[in-house]
Short mmCIF file of C-alpha atoms in Angstrom, two decimals:
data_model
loop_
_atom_site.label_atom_id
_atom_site.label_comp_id
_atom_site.label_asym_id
_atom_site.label_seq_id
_atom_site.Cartn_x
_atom_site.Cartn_y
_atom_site.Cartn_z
CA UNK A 376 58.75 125.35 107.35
CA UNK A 377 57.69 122.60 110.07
CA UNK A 378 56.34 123.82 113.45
CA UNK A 379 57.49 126.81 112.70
CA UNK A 380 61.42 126.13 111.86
CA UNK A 381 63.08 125.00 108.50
CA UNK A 382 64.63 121.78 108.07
CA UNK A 383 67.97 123.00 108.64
CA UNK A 384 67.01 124.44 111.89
CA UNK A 385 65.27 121.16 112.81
CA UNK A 386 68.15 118.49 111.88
CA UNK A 387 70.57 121.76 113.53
CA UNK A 388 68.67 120.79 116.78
CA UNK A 389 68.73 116.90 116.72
CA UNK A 390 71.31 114.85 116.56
CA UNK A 391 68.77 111.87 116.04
CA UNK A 392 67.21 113.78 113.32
CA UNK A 393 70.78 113.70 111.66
CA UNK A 394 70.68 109.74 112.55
CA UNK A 395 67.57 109.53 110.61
CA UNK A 396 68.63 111.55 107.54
CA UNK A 397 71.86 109.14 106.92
CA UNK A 398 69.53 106.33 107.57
CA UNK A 399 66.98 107.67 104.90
CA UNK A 400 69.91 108.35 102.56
CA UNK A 401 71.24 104.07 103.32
CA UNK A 402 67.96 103.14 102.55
CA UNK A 403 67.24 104.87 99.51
CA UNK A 404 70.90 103.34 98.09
CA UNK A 405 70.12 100.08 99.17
CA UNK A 406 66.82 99.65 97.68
CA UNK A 407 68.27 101.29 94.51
CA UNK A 408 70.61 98.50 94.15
CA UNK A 409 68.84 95.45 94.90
CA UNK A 410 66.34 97.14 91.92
CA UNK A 411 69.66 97.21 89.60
CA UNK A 412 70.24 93.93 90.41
CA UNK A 413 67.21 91.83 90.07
CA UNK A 414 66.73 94.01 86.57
CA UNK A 415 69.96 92.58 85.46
CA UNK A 416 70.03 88.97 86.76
CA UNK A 417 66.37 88.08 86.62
CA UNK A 418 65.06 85.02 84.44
CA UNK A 419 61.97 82.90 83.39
CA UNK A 420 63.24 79.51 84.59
CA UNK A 421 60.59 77.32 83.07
CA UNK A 422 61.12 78.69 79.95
CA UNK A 423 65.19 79.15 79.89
CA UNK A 424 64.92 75.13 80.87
CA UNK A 425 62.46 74.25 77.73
CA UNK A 426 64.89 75.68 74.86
CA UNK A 427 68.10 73.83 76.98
CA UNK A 428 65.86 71.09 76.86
CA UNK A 429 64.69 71.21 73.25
CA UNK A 430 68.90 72.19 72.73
CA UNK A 431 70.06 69.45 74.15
CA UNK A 432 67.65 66.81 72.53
CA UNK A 433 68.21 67.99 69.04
CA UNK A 434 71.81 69.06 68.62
CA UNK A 435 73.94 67.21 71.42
CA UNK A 436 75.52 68.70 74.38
CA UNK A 437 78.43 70.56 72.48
CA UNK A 438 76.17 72.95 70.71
CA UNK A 439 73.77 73.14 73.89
CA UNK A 440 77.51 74.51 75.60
CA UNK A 441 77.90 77.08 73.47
CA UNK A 442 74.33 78.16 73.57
CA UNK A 443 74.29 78.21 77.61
CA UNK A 444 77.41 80.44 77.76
CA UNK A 445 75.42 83.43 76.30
CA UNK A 446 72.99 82.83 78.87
CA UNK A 447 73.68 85.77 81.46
CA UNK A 448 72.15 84.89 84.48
CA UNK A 449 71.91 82.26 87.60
CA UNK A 450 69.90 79.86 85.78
CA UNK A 451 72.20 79.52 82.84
CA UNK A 452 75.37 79.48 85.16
CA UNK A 453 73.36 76.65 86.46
CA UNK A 454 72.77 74.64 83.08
CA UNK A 455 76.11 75.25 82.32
CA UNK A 456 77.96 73.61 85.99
CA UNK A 457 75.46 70.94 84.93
CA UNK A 458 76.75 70.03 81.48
CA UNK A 459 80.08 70.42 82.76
CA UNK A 460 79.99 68.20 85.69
CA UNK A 461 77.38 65.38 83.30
CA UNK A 462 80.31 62.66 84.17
CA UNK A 463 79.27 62.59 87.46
CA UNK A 464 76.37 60.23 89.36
CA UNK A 465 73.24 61.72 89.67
CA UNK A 466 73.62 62.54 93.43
CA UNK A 467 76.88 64.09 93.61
CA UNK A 468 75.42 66.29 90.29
CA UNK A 469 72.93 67.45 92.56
CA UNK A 470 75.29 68.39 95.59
CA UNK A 471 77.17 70.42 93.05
CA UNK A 472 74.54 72.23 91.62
CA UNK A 473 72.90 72.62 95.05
CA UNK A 474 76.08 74.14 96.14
CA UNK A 475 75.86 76.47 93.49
CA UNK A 476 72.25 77.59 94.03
CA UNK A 477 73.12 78.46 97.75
CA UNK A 478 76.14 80.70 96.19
CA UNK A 479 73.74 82.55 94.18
CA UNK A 480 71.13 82.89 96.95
CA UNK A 481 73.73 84.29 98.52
CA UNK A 482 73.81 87.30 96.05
CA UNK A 483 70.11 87.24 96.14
CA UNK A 484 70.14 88.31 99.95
CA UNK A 485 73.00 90.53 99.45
CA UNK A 486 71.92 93.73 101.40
CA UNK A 487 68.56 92.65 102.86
CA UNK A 488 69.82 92.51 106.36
CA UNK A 489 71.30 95.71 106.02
CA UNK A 490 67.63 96.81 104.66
CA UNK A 491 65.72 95.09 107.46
CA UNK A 492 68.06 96.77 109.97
CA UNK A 493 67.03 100.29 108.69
CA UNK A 494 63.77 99.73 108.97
CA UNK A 495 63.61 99.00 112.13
CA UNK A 496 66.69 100.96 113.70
CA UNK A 497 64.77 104.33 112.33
CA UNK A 498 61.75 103.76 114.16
CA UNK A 499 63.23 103.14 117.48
CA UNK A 500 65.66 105.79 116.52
CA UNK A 501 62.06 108.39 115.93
CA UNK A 502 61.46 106.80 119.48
CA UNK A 503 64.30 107.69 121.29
CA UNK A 504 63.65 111.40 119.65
CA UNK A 505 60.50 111.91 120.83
CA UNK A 506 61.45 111.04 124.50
CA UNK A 507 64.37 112.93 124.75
CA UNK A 508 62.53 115.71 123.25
CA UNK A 509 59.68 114.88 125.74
CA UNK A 510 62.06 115.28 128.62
CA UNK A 511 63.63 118.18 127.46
CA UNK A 512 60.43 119.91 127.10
CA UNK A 513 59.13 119.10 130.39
CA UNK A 514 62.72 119.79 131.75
CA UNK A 515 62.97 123.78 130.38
CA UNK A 516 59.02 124.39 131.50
CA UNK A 517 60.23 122.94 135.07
CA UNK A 518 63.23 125.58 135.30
CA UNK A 519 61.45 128.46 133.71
CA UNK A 520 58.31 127.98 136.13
CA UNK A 521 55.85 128.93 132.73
CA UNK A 522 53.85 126.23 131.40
CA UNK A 523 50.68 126.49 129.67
CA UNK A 524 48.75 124.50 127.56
CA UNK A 525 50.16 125.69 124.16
CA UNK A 526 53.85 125.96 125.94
CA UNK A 527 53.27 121.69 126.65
CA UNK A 528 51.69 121.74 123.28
CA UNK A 529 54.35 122.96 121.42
CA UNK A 530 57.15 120.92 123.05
CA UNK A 531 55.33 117.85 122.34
CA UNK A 532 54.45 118.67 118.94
CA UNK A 533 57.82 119.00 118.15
CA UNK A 534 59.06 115.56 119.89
CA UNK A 535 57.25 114.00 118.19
CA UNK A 536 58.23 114.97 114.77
CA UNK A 537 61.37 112.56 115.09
CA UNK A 538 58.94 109.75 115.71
CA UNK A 539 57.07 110.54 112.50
CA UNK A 540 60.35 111.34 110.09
CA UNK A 541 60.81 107.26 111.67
CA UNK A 542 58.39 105.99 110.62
CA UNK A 543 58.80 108.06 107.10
CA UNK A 544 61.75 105.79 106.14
CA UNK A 545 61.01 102.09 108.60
CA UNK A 546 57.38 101.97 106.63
CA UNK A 547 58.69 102.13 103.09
CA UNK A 548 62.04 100.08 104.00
CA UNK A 549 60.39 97.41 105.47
CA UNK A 550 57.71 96.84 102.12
CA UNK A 551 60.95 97.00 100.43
CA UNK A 552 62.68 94.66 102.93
CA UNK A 553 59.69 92.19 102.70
CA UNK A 554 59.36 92.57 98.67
CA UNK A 555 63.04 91.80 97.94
CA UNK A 556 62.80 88.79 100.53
CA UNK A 557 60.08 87.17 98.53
CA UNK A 558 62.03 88.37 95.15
CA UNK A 559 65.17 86.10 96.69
CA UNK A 560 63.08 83.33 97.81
CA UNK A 561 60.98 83.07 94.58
CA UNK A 562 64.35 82.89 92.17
CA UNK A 563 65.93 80.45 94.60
CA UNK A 564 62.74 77.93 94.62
CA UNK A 565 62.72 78.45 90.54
CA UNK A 566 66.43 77.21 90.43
CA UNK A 567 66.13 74.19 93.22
CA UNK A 568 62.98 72.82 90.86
CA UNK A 569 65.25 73.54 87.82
CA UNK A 570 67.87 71.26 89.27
CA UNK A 571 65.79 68.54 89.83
CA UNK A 572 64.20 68.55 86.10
CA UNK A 573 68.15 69.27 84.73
CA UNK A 574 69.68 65.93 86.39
CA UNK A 575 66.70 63.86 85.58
CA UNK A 576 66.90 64.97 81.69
CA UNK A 577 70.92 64.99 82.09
CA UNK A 578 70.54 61.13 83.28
CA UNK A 579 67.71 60.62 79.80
CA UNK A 580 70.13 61.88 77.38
CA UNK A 581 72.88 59.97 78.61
CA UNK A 582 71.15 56.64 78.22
CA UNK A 583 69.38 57.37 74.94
CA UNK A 584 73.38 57.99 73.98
CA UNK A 585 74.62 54.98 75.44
CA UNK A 586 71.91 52.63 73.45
CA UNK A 587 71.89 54.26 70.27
CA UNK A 588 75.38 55.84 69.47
CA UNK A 589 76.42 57.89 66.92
CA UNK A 590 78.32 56.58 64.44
CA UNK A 591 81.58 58.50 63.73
CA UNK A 592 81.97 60.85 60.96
CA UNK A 593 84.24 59.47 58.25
CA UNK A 594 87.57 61.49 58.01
CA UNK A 595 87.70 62.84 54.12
CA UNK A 596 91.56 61.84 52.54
CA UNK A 597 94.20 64.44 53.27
CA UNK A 598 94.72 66.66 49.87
CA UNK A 599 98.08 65.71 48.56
CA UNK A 600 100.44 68.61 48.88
CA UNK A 601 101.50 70.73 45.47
CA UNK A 602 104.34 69.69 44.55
CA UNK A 603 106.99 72.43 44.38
CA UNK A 604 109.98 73.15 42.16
CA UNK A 605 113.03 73.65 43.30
CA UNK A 606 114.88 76.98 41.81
CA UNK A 607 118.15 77.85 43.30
CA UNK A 608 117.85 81.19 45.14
CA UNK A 609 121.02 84.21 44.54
CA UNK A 610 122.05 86.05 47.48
CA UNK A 611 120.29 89.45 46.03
CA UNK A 612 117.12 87.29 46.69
CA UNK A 613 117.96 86.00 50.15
CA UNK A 614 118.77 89.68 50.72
CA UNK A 615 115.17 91.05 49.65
CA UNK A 616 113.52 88.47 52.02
CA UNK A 617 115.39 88.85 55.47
CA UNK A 618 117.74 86.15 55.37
CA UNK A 619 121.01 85.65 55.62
CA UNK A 620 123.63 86.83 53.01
CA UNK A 621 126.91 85.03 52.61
#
């Protein structure tokens, strides 16, 4: 019971109370899946980039492949568009793998503006409650002629419940809002400085290649086939194994 009604007889008399229950319901989904998401797509960047590093240095670029590809998040999709791509100058390697950390920030953000929205839209929408149901107070003691201090009381009391259930959901989506935001911004900044320590190594490896190369494996001799003799097959055999009989 508030002010003396339940909460179905409170969201039966306001249509912005209604407003504000599908907004608190938007809010709670949204927050719930930018948590999913950061749990299953965060990363340590520093220390993703030391064993690529110590990867690359020790076994070659093929082997440091196949160990980015079980990498599951933005930072090793980045390593990875970087090996692929190690043809290319150093500046156009950076324009791709810029590119690619503006598609991912991308996914970071994914939902925040709805998020920010929220927070705002249901605190002008508790607002808007509280001075309709100010006027429509003031507007029934006006007709009925009756209107003490607990009748004015009461009216007010109750327009201004909308303007508190607002500010029940804006206050706890906009923390949210403002935590995610800095969440986005932090994993974006740890992949730009990743970029610039990936080319720079990229660019290392490719020299210390160039001046010292590896000397090719020798092929070993081809085993000489078995020799095979030859036995003249009946048409009972040539029958057992599928072939034709004549």
């Amino acid at each position: 019971m508030i002010l003396g009604q339940s909460i179905v007889d409170i969201f039966k008399g306001s249509f912005i109370m209604v407003l504000l229950l599908v907004a608190s319901i938007v809010v709670v989904a949204l927050v719930v899946e930018r948590f999913l998401y950061f749990a299953r797509n965060g990363f340590d960047a520093r220390r993703l980039y030391g064993r690529f590093r110590q990867v690359l240095r020790n076994r070659g670029p093929r082997e440091t492949m196949q160990f980015i590809r079980r990498v599951k998040n933005p930072v090793g999709g980045l390593l990875q568009v970087a090996l692929e791509n190690n043809h290319l100058p150093p500046d156009e390697l950076g324009e791709i793998l810029y590119s690619f950390i503006l598609e991912e920030k991308v996914k970071f953000d994914r939902y925040l503006g709805g998020l920010g929205t929220m927070a705002n839209a249901a605190t002008l929408l508790g607002l808007l409650g509280t001075v309709i149901g100010l006027i429509r107070a003031f507007h029934n003691i006006a007709m009925t002629g009756s209107g003490g201090p607990a009748v004015v009381s009461a009216g007010i009391a109750e327009a201004l419940l909308t303007t508190a259930f607002g500010l029940f959901i804006g206050i706890p989506a906009l923390f949210f809002y403002n935590y995610f935001t800095k969440k986005s911004n932090d994993l974006a900044t740890q992949m730009e400085s990743t970029l610039d320590k990936v080319v720079v190594l990229i660019q290392q490896e490719k020299k210390k290649a160039k001046e010292n190369p590896r000397e090719p494996e020798p092929m070993p001799e081809p085993e000489p086939l078995p020799k095979r003799e030859y036995r003249p097959r009946t048409d009972e055999t040539y029958a057992d194994e599928g072939g034709w009989k004549f």
